[in-house]
Coordinates of C-alpha atoms in Angstrom, one line a residue:
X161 CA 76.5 110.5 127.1
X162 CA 79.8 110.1 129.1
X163 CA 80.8 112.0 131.9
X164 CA 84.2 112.4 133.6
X165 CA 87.1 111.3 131.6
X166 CA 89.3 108.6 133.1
X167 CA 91.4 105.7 132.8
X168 CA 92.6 104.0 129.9
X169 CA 91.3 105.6 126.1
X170 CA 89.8 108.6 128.2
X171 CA 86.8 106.0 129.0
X172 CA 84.5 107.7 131.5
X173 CA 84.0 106.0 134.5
X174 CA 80.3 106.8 134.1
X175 CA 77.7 105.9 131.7
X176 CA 79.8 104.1 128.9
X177 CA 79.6 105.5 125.7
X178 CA 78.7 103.2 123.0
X179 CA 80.9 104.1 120.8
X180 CA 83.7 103.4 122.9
X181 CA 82.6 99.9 124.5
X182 CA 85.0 96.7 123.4
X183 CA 83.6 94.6 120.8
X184 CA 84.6 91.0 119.9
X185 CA 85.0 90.6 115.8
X186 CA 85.4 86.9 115.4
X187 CA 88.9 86.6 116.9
X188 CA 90.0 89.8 116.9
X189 CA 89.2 92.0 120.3
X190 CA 88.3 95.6 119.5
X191 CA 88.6 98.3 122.4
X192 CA 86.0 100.7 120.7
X193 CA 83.5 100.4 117.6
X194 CA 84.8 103.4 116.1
X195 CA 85.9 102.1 112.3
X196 CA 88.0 103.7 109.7
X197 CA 86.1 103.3 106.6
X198 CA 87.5 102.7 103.1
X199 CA 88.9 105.8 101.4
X200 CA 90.0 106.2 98.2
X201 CA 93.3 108.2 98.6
X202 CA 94.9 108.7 95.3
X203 CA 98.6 109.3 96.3
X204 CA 100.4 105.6 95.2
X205 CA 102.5 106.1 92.3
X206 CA 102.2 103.9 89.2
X207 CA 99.4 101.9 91.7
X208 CA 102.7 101.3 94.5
X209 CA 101.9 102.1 97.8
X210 CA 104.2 104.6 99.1
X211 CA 106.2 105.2 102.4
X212 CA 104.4 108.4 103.3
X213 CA 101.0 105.9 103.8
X214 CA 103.1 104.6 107.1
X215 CA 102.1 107.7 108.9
X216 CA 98.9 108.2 107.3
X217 CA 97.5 104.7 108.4
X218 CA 99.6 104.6 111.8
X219 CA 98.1 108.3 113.0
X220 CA 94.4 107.0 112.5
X221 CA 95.5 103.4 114.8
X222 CA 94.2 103.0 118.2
X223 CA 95.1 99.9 120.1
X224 CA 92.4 97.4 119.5
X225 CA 90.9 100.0 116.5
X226 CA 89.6 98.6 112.8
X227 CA 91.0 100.3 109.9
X228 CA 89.7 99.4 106.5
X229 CA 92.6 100.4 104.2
X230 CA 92.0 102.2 101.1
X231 CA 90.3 100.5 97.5
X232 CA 93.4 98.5 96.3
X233 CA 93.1 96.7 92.7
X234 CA 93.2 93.3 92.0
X235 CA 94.7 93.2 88.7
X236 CA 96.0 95.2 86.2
X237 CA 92.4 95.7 84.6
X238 CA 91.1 96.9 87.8
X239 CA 92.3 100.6 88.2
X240 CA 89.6 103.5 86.9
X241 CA 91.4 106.3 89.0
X242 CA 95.4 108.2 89.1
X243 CA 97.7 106.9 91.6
X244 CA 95.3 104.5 93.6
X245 CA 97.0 101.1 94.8
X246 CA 97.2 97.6 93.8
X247 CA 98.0 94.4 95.2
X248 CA 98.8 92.2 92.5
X249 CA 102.6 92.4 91.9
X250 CA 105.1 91.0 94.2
X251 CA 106.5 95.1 94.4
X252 CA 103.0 96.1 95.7
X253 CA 102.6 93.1 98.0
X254 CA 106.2 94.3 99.9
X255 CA 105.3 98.4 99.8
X256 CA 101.8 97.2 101.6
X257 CA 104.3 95.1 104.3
X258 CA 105.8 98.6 106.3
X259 CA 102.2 100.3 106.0
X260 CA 100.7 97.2 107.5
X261 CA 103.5 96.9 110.3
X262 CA 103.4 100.2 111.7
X263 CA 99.3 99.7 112.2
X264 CA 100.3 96.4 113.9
X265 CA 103.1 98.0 116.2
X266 CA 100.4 100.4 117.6
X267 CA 97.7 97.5 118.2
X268 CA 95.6 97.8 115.3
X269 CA 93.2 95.6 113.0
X270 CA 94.0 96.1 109.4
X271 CA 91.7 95.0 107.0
X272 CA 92.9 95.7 103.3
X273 CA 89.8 96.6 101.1
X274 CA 89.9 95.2 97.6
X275 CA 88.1 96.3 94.2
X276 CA 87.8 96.2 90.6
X277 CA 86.1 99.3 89.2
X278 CA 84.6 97.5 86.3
X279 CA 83.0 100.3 83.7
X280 CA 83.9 103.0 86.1
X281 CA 87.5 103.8 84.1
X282 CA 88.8 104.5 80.6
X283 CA 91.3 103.1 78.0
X284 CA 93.9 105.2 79.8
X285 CA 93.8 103.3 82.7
X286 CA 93.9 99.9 81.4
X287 CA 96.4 97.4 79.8
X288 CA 97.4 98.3 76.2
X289 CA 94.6 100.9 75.8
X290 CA 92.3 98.2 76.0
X291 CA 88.3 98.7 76.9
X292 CA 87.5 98.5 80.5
X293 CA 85.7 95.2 81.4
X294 CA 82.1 94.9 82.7
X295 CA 78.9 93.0 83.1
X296 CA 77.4 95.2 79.8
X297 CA 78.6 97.3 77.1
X298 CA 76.2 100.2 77.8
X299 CA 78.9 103.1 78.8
X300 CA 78.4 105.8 81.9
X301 CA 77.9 109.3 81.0
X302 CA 80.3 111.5 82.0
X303 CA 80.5 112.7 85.6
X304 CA 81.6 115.3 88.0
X305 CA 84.2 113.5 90.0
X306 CA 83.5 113.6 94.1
X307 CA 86.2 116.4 94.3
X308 CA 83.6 118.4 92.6
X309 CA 85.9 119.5 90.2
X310 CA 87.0 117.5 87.3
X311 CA 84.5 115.6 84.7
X312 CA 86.0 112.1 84.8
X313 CA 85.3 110.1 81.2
X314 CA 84.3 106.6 80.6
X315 CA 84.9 104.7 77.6
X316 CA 82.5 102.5 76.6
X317 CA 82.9 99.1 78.4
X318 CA 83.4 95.5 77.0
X319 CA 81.1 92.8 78.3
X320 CA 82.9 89.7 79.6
X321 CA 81.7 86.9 77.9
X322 CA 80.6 84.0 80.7
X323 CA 83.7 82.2 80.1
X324 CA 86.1 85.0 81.5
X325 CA 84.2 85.5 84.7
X326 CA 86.4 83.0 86.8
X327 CA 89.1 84.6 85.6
X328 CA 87.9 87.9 87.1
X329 CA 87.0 85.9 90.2
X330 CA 90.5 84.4 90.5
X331 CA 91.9 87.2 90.8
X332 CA 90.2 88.7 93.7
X333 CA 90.8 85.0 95.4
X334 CA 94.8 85.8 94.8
X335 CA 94.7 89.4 95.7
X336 CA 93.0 88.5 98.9
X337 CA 96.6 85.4 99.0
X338 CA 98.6 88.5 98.7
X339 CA 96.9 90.8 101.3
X340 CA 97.5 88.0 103.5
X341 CA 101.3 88.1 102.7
X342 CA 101.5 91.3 103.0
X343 CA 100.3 90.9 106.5
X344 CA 96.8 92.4 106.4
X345 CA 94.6 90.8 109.0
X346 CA 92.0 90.3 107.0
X347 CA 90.3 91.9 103.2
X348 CA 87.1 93.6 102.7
X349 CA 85.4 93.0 99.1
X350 CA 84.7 95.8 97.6
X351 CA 80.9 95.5 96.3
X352 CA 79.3 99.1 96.6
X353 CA 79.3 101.9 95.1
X354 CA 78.9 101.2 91.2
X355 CA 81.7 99.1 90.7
X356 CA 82.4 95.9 89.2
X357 CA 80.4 93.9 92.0
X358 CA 77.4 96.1 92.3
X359 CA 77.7 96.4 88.3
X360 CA 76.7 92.6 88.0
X361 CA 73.9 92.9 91.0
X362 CA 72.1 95.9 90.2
X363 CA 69.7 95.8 87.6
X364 CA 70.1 99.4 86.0
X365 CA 73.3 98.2 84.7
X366 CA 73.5 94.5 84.0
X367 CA 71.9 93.1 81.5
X368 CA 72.7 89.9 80.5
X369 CA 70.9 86.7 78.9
X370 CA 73.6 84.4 80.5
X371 CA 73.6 83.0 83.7
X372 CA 75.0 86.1 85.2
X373 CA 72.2 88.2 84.4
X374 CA 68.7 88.5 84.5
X375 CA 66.8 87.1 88.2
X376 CA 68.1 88.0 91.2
X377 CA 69.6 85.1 91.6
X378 CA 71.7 85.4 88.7
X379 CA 72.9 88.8 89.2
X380 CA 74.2 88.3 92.8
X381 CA 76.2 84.9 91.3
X382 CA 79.1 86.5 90.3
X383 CA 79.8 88.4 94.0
X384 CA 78.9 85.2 95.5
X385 CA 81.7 83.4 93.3
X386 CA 83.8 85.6 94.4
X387 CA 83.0 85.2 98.5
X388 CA 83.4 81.6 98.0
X389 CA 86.7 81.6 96.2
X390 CA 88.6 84.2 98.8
X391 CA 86.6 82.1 101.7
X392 CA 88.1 79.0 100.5
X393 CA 91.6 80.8 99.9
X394 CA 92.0 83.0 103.4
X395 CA 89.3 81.6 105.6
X396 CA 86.0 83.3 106.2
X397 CA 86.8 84.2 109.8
X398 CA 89.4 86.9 107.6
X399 CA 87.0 88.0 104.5
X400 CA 84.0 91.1 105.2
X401 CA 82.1 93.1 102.3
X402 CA 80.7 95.8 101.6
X403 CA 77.6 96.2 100.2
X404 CA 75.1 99.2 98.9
X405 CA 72.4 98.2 97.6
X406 CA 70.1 101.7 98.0
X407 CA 73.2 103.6 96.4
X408 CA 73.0 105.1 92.8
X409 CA 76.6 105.8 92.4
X410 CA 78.0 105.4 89.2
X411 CA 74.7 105.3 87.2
X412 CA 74.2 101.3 89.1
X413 CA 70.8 101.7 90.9
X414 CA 68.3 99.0 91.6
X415 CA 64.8 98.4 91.0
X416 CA 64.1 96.8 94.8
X417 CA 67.2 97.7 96.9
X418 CA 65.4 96.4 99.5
X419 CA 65.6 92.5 97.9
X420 CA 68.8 92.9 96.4
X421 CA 70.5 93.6 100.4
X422 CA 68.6 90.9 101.9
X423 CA 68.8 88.3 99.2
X424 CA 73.0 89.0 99.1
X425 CA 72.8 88.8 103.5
X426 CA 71.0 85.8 103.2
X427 CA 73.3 84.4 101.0
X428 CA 76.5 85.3 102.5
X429 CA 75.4 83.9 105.9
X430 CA 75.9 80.3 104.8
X431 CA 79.8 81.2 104.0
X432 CA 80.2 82.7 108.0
X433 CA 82.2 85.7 107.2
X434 CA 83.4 87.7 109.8
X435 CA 81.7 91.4 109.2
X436 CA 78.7 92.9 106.1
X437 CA 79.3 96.4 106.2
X438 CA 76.7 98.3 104.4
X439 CA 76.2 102.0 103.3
X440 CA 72.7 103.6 104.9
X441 CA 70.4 104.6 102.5
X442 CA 70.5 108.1 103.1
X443 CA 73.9 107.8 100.9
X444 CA 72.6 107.6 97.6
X445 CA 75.3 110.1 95.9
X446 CA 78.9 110.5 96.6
X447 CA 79.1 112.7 100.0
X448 CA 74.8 113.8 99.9
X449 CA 72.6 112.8 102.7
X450 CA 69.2 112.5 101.8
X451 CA 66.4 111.5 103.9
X452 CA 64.9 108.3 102.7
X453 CA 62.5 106.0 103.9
X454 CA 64.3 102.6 103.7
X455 CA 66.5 101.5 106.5
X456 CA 69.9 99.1 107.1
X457 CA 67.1 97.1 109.9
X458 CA 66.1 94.1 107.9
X459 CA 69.5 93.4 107.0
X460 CA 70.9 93.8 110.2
X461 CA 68.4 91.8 111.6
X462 CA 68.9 89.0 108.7
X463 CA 72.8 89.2 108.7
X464 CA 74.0 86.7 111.1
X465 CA 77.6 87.9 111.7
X466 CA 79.0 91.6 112.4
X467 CA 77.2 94.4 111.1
X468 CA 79.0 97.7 110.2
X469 CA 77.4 100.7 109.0
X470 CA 78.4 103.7 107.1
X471 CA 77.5 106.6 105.4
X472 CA 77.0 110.3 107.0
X473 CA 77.5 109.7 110.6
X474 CA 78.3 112.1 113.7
X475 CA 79.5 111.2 117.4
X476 CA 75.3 110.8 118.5
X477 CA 74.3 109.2 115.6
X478 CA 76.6 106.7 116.3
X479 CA 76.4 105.9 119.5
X480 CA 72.5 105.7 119.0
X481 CA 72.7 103.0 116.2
X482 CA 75.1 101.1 118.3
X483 CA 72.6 101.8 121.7
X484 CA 69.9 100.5 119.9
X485 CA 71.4 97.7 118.5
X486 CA 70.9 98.6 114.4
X487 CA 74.7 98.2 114.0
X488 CA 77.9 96.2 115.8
X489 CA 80.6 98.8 114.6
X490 CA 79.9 102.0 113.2
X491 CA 82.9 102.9 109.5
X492 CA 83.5 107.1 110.0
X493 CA 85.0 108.0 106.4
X494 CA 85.9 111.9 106.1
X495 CA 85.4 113.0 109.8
X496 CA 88.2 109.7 110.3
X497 CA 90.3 111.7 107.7
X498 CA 89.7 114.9 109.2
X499 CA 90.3 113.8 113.1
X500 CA 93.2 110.9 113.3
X501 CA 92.4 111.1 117.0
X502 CA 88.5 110.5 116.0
X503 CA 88.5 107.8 119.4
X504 CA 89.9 110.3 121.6
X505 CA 87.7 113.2 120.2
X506 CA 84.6 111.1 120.5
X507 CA 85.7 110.1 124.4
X508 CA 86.2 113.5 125.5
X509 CA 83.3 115.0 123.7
X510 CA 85.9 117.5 121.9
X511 CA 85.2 119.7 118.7
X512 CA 85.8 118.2 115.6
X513 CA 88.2 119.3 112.8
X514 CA 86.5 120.5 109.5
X515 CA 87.6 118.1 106.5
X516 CA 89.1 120.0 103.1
X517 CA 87.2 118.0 100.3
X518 CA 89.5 120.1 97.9
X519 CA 92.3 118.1 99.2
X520 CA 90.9 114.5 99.5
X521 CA 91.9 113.5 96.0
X522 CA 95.1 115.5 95.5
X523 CA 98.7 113.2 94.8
X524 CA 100.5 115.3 97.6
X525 CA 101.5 113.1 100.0
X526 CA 101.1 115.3 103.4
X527 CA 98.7 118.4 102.3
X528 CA 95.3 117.1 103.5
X529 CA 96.6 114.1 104.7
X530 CA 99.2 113.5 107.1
X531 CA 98.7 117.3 108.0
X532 CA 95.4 117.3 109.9
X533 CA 95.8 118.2 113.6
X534 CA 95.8 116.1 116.7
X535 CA 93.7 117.2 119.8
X536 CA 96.6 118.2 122.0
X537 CA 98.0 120.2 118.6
X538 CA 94.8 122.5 118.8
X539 CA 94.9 123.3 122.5

């Protein structure tokens, strides 16, 4: 794919390559489908965003790009891991405004992801040493983390009763007010990956008798509160999710994935909001591929609005999904981290830096993070 590099990007003047075609998402006009996908990045002090995320956001910006920013907390009961950030303080809200003006300055799409870890955190982490908050009291067994290195703990969770839920669903609605302030063009919820979201939809972990638990129905209630409540706050043409329903992180699999995806796609189609981006199936731990027979198809085909996938790609790969039409935009995660000119690389066909997964969760704000090497710093 691609031929002769030329004109603006590198674009080749040849075949196009699908990756690198413009893409209209709702009213913002991308010049490639190449996404920064969510990372969890572990170096904001006391849950602050720092200065030193200014170059790390503005190196990965392409005019006319989509970054995802990383997990940020909305509220103080949210946070399960060191030095990740928040947006629920008025001091958080202003050290996100610098970060989110340097992507604008270099014509970039900023969408701030937000989250709430549920059971996936410890006393140590919350307010007053208080229990972490979930949809059940049945703890999670300790884990390797994804550096590979440390065992993270879990204290045993405390089940919300069904009269603090809208309190929990309030506060994504005003995290998603302040990402707006802060500038952020738009928020991706946070509803993968075993946290408090996918907690409540996924059968292997919720267990309630109320009306958040039990039928399908009932488990994806909750999410869908909280889809309605940011919709109504921001505007649906601003508000994505993110969704991964074959996963098995965090001890939160699913007896029919399969139902669970389309069910929540169906749903969210009636509130119109802007992108679904869901993680392929193949993604069932943190960082494995594993081949599996289900596929992202029905719920692309289902989900009337933007499709993003996620979860193990390469440069072909990509391009493929987008050529044959099984995704809009395709989120690259570590090879993003890895490559801040990922675009470029992908234009011009170029070799790929190796990512350091020894570094990805390590509070220094430049070793494998602002230090990674640009294209023209390799020739």
């Amino acid at each position: 794919m691609g031929g002769k590099v030329q004109g603006q990007n590198g674009v080749s003047s040849e075949a196009p390559i699908p990756l690198l075609t413009p893409y209209t998402l709702g009213k913002f006009q991308l010049s490639h489908r190449v996404v920064l996908a969510p990372l969890t990045r572990q170096r904001s002090w006391n849950n602050v965003p720092q200065p030193h995320a200014i170059l790390y956001y503005s190196q990965r910006t392409t005019k006319g790009g989509l970054l995802i920013a990383e997990a940020t907390g909305v509220s103080d009961t949210a946070q399960g891991y060191p030095q990740t950030p928040g947006i629920w303080t008025k001091e958080q809200v202003e050290a996100w405004k610098p970060i989110v003006d340097a992507v604008h300055a270099k014509g970039g799409i900023f969408f701030c992801q937000i989250w709430h870890v549920g059971r996936v955190s410890n006393t140590g982490f919350q307010p007053n040493g208080q229990a972490p908050i979930s949809c059940t009291d049945k703890p999670l067994t300790p884990q390797s983390q994804s550096n590979g290195f440390n065992v993270a703990q879990f204290s045993t969770p405390r089940r919300l009763t069904t009269e603090e839920i809208p309190q929990v669903v309030n506060d994504f609605r005003l995290a998603a007010r302040n990402a707006i302030e802060a500038g952020f063009d738009g928020i991706e919820i946070h509803g993968a990956h075993g946290y408090l979201l996918d907690q409540f939809m996924k059968d292997h972990v919720n267990d309630r008798t109320d009306k958040y638990g039990g039928s399908l129905e009932n488990r994806c209630r909750f999410p869908l509160e909280v889809v309605e409540a940011i919709v109504d706050e921001i505007g649906a043409d601003k508000v994505g999710i993110r969704l991964s329903p074959f996963a098995d992180y965090a001890e939160a699999g699913d007896s029919n994935p399969e139902a669970l995806g389309l069910y929540m796609v169906e749903s969210l189609n009636k509130y119109r909001l802007v992108y679904c981006h869901m993680v392929e199936p193949r993604m069932k731990t943190v960082g494995e591929k594993y081949e599996s027979p289900h596929s992202l198809l029905p719920m692309r085909k289902a989900f009337r609005g933007t499709f993003i996938v996620a979860g193990g790609y390469d440069r072909e790969d990509g391009n493929n999904a987008v050529a044959e039409n099984r995704a809009d935009l395709v989120a690259y995660g570590r090879v993003f981290l890895a490559n801040p000119d990922l675009p470029k690389r992908f234009a011009l066909n170029a070799s790929l830096n190796k990512y350091n997964r020894e570094t990805f969760y390590i509070p220094d704000p430049v070793l494998g993070y602002t230090d990674y090497p640009f294209l023209e710093d390799t020739e």
